[in-house]
Amino acid sequence: MPRTRDLPLLKPEGDWCCPPLTERPLTAEEAERTAVMFKALGDPVRLRLFSAVASHQGGEACVCDISDVGVSQPTVSHHLKKLREAGLLSSERRGTWVYYRVEPAALAAMGALLTQAAAT
Amino acid sequence: MPRTRDLPLLKPEGDWCCPPLTERPLTAEEAERTAVMFKALGDPVRLRLFSAVASHQGGEACVCDISDVGVSQPTVSHHLKKLREAGLLSSERRGTWVYYRVEPAALAAMGALLTQAAAT
């Protein structure tokens, strides 16, 4: 069975974590869980790699597909691992390459948190 | 005129920055601009403070309203300043206190980026 995620900090479906930001202040525990995702996208190289995976044909990409961000391939792999650990990408090895795919539910949870907050 | 923001990295209306993450890979310049916002929310204390401001009555709060997150008031002020510098909060001094308010357009831009990415 492929090892798709190192830290299952986020549940892949159901109630993810937290109410919309406008509803009530997050608890310390909720903030710890949610900040991990924001932090993962808080680096320009990681954000570029994330968008490269998200926009790649078929919704998945391997390191070989997205190495044009001006950093070395080991650095790309390091950042992809960080995104996976934060629950934003899943990964699967096929032959030589590891393929990465966006976790839609993680993005939806972040988006809902922010969009609902902005709507008030 | 109140000094509402240190770094006007984000335009308050119109086209903010970037296409949805699924549309195409972000450029280096787009990623630099956008990562600033994610990074600002990538700290548990800042995220709690941000949700405290966002959920406070009237949509604004001063340090005096939201100091129950287990850190000192200077630390709270430091984090609020970081959120303001990232374009996520605006601030206004009234008498003794500085009042903070969420920038809805910044949140909407982040939410749209993520929600549209998750929808594909």
Short mmCIF file of C-alpha atoms in Angstrom, two decimals:
data_model
loop_
_atom_site.label_atom_id
_atom_site.label_comp_id
_atom_site.label_asym_id
_atom_site.label_seq_id
_atom_site.Cartn_x
_atom_site.Cartn_y
_atom_site.Cartn_z
CA MET A 1 0.00 0.00 0.00
CA PRO A 2 1.50 3.35 -0.96
CA ARG A 3 2.56 5.62 1.85
CA THR A 4 0.48 8.57 0.81
CA ARG A 5 0.94 10.87 3.78
CA ASP A 6 3.38 11.18 6.64
CA LEU A 7 1.27 13.16 9.07
CA PRO A 8 -2.47 12.57 8.88
CA LEU A 9 -3.18 15.86 10.62
CA LEU A 10 -6.36 16.37 8.65
CA LYS A 11 -9.26 14.07 8.17
CA PRO A 12 -9.85 13.52 4.43
CA GLU A 13 -13.61 13.97 4.68
CA GLY A 14 -16.33 15.05 7.06
CA ASP A 15 -15.82 17.83 9.53
CA TRP A 16 -12.32 18.98 8.98
CA CYS A 17 -11.37 21.18 11.74
CA CYS A 18 -12.82 24.50 12.48
CA PRO A 19 -15.69 26.91 12.11
CA PRO A 20 -15.48 29.89 9.74
CA LEU A 21 -13.09 32.47 11.10
CA THR A 22 -15.91 34.93 11.72
CA GLU A 23 -17.96 32.56 13.84
CA ARG A 24 -15.82 32.50 16.98
CA PRO A 25 -12.12 32.66 17.89
CA LEU A 26 -10.29 29.44 17.10
CA THR A 27 -9.12 27.41 20.07
CA ALA A 28 -5.40 26.79 20.53
CA GLU A 29 -5.80 23.22 19.30
CA GLU A 30 -7.78 24.23 16.20
CA ALA A 31 -5.26 26.94 15.37
CA GLU A 32 -2.35 24.50 15.70
CA ARG A 33 -3.97 22.15 13.22
CA THR A 34 -5.00 24.79 10.72
CA ALA A 35 -1.84 26.90 10.81
CA VAL A 36 0.10 23.92 9.46
CA MET A 37 -1.71 24.21 6.13
CA PHE A 38 -1.28 27.96 5.84
CA LYS A 39 2.38 27.70 6.76
CA ALA A 40 2.91 25.10 4.04
CA LEU A 41 1.67 27.61 1.44
CA GLY A 42 3.57 30.48 3.06
CA ASP A 43 6.73 29.89 1.07
CA PRO A 44 6.94 31.21 -2.51
CA VAL A 45 8.66 28.13 -3.91
CA ARG A 46 6.18 25.79 -2.24
CA LEU A 47 3.29 27.89 -3.48
CA ARG A 48 4.62 27.72 -7.04
CA LEU A 49 5.10 23.97 -6.80
CA PHE A 50 1.65 23.55 -5.34
CA SER A 51 0.07 25.53 -8.18
CA ALA A 52 2.17 23.53 -10.65
CA VAL A 53 0.72 20.27 -9.31
CA ALA A 54 -2.79 21.71 -9.05
CA SER A 55 -2.75 22.97 -12.63
CA HIS A 56 -0.95 20.02 -14.19
CA GLN A 57 -2.76 17.85 -16.70
CA GLY A 58 -4.77 15.15 -14.96
CA GLY A 59 -4.43 16.87 -11.59
CA GLU A 60 -1.19 15.15 -10.73
CA ALA A 61 2.49 15.64 -11.42
CA CYS A 62 5.84 14.10 -10.64
CA VAL A 63 9.05 15.94 -9.83
CA CYS A 64 10.06 15.40 -13.45
CA ASP A 65 7.08 17.53 -14.59
CA ILE A 66 7.53 20.56 -12.37
CA SER A 67 11.22 21.24 -11.93
CA ASP A 68 11.27 24.62 -13.66
CA VAL A 69 10.99 26.81 -10.57
CA GLY A 70 14.68 27.68 -10.33
CA VAL A 71 15.67 25.34 -7.50
CA SER A 72 17.37 21.95 -7.54
CA GLN A 73 15.41 18.73 -7.83
CA PRO A 74 16.25 17.68 -4.24
CA THR A 75 14.89 21.04 -3.08
CA VAL A 76 11.73 20.47 -5.12
CA SER A 77 11.34 17.04 -3.50
CA HIS A 78 11.89 18.54 -0.06
CA HIS A 79 9.15 21.13 -0.58
CA LEU A 80 6.73 18.58 -2.03
CA LYS A 81 7.28 16.44 1.05
CA LYS A 82 6.43 19.43 3.26
CA LEU A 83 3.20 20.00 1.32
CA ARG A 84 2.36 16.32 1.74
CA GLU A 85 3.06 16.40 5.46
CA ALA A 86 0.70 19.35 5.78
CA GLY A 87 -2.07 17.30 4.16
CA LEU A 88 -2.22 19.41 1.00
CA LEU A 89 -0.82 16.80 -1.38
CA SER A 90 -0.99 13.05 -1.50
CA SER A 91 1.70 11.03 -3.19
CA GLU A 92 2.10 7.66 -4.84
CA ARG A 93 5.22 5.97 -6.18
CA ARG A 94 4.98 4.47 -9.67
CA GLY A 95 8.20 2.98 -10.92
CA THR A 96 10.95 5.58 -10.81
CA TRP A 97 8.82 8.58 -9.91
CA VAL A 98 6.63 9.74 -7.08
CA TYR A 99 3.42 11.36 -8.31
CA TYR A 100 1.75 14.14 -6.35
CA ARG A 101 -1.89 15.05 -6.33
CA VAL A 102 -3.78 17.88 -4.60
CA GLU A 103 -6.02 16.90 -1.69
CA PRO A 104 -9.23 18.69 -2.70
CA ALA A 105 -10.82 18.45 0.74
CA ALA A 106 -7.90 20.22 2.41
CA LEU A 107 -8.17 23.09 -0.06
CA ALA A 108 -11.92 23.22 0.28
CA ALA A 109 -11.60 23.46 4.06
CA MET A 110 -9.11 26.33 3.82
CA GLY A 111 -11.19 28.07 1.19
CA ALA A 112 -14.39 27.78 3.21
CA LEU A 113 -12.65 29.11 6.31
CA LEU A 114 -11.55 32.21 4.40
CA THR A 115 -14.44 32.75 2.03
CA GLN A 116 -17.06 32.64 4.73
CA ALA A 117 -15.02 34.96 6.86
CA ALA A 118 -14.83 37.45 4.01
CA ALA A 119 -18.55 37.29 3.32
CA THR A 120 -19.61 38.90 6.59
CA MET B 1 -4.74 60.29 8.07
CA PRO B 2 -4.30 57.00 9.91
CA ARG B 3 -1.45 54.81 8.85
CA THR B 4 -3.54 51.80 8.02
CA ARG B 5 -0.97 49.54 6.43
CA ASP B 6 2.79 49.34 6.31
CA LEU B 7 3.24 47.32 3.16
CA PRO B 8 0.57 47.81 0.49
CA LEU B 9 1.44 44.50 -1.14
CA LEU B 10 -2.12 43.90 -2.19
CA LYS B 11 -4.48 46.11 -4.06
CA PRO B 12 -7.68 46.59 -2.04
CA GLU B 13 -9.98 46.02 -4.99
CA GLY B 14 -10.01 44.85 -8.57
CA ASP B 15 -7.74 42.07 -9.76
CA TRP B 16 -5.75 41.12 -6.77
CA CYS B 17 -2.98 39.00 -7.86
CA CYS B 18 -3.29 35.64 -9.36
CA PRO B 19 -5.42 33.14 -11.21
CA PRO B 20 -6.93 30.13 -9.42
CA LEU B 21 -4.24 27.64 -8.52
CA THR B 22 -5.57 25.10 -11.00
CA GLU B 23 -5.43 27.44 -13.98
CA ARG B 24 -1.68 27.61 -14.46
CA PRO B 25 1.48 27.59 -12.31
CA LEU B 26 2.01 30.86 -10.48
CA THR B 27 4.93 32.97 -11.63
CA ALA B 28 7.73 33.73 -9.18
CA GLU B 29 6.41 37.26 -8.71
CA GLU B 30 2.83 36.14 -8.10
CA ALA B 31 3.99 33.51 -5.63
CA GLU B 32 6.09 36.06 -3.72
CA ARG B 33 3.07 38.31 -3.31
CA THR B 34 0.62 35.59 -2.35
CA ALA B 35 2.88 33.60 -0.03
CA VAL B 36 3.05 36.63 2.28
CA MET B 37 -0.63 36.22 3.16
CA PHE B 38 -0.42 32.49 3.72
CA LYS B 39 2.69 32.88 5.82
CA ALA B 40 0.93 35.45 8.01
CA LEU B 41 -1.74 32.86 8.85
CA GLY B 42 0.82 30.08 9.23
CA ASP B 43 1.44 30.76 12.90
CA PRO B 44 -1.04 29.37 15.47
CA VAL B 45 -1.04 32.51 17.63
CA ARG B 46 -1.54 34.79 14.63
CA LEU B 47 -4.32 32.58 13.34
CA ARG B 48 -6.09 32.73 16.71
CA LEU B 49 -5.70 36.50 16.85
CA PHE B 50 -6.95 36.82 13.31
CA SER B 51 -10.04 34.75 14.06
CA ALA B 52 -10.55 36.78 17.24
CA VAL B 53 -10.62 40.02 15.21
CA ALA B 54 -12.75 38.45 12.46
CA SER B 55 -15.33 37.13 14.90
CA HIS B 56 -15.39 40.14 17.24
CA GLN B 57 -18.54 42.19 17.54
CA GLY B 58 -18.66 44.84 14.83
CA GLY B 59 -15.87 43.18 12.88
CA GLU B 60 -13.13 45.03 14.68
CA ALA B 61 -11.16 44.67 17.88
CA CYS B 62 -8.40 46.32 19.81
CA VAL B 63 -5.59 44.59 21.68
CA CYS B 64 -7.63 45.12 24.84
CA ASP B 65 -10.39 42.88 23.43
CA ILE B 66 -8.34 39.89 22.32
CA SER B 67 -5.53 39.35 24.78
CA ASP B 68 -6.66 35.95 26.03
CA VAL B 69 -4.48 33.79 23.80
CA GLY B 70 -1.81 33.07 26.39
CA VAL B 71 0.88 35.48 25.18
CA SER B 72 1.87 38.92 26.42
CA GLN B 73 0.24 42.08 25.10
CA PRO B 74 3.43 43.21 23.31
CA THR B 75 3.50 39.82 21.58
CA VAL B 76 -0.15 40.25 20.59
CA SER B 77 0.67 43.69 19.16
CA HIS B 78 3.65 42.26 17.30
CA HIS B 79 1.52 39.57 15.65
CA LEU B 80 -1.27 42.02 14.79
CA LYS B 81 1.33 44.21 13.09
CA LYS B 82 2.50 41.22 11.04
CA LEU B 83 -1.08 40.54 9.95
CA ARG B 84 -1.46 44.17 8.98
CA GLU B 85 1.80 44.17 7.02
CA ALA B 86 0.55 41.14 5.09
CA GLY B 87 -2.57 43.08 4.09
CA LEU B 88 -4.96 40.91 6.12
CA LEU B 89 -5.88 43.54 8.71
CA SER B 90 -6.21 47.28 8.61
CA SER B 91 -5.73 49.37 11.70
CA GLU B 92 -6.81 52.72 13.05
CA ARG B 93 -5.76 54.49 16.22
CA ARG B 94 -8.56 55.94 18.36
CA GLY B 95 -7.38 57.53 21.57
CA THR B 96 -5.38 55.03 23.59
CA TRP B 97 -6.03 51.98 21.45
CA VAL B 98 -5.38 50.77 17.95
CA TYR B 99 -8.38 49.03 16.41
CA TYR B 100 -7.95 46.22 13.91
CA ARG B 101 -10.35 45.16 11.19
CA VAL B 102 -10.22 42.31 8.70
CA GLU B 103 -9.57 43.25 5.06
CA PRO B 104 -12.41 41.33 3.37
CA ALA B 105 -10.92 41.58 -0.11
CA ALA B 106 -7.67 39.93 0.98
CA LEU B 107 -9.58 37.03 2.46
CA ALA B 108 -11.84 36.77 -0.55
CA ALA B 109 -8.80 36.60 -2.85
CA MET B 110 -7.21 33.82 -0.79
CA GLY B 111 -10.50 31.95 -0.55
CA ALA B 112 -11.14 32.18 -4.28
CA LEU B 113 -7.64 30.95 -5.05
CA LEU B 114 -8.20 27.86 -2.90
CA THR B 115 -11.88 27.19 -3.45
CA GLN B 116 -11.62 27.25 -7.23
CA ALA B 117 -8.60 25.01 -7.07
CA ALA B 118 -10.51 22.52 -4.97
CA ALA B 119 -13.51 22.54 -7.29
CA THR B 120 -11.74 20.97 -10.24
#
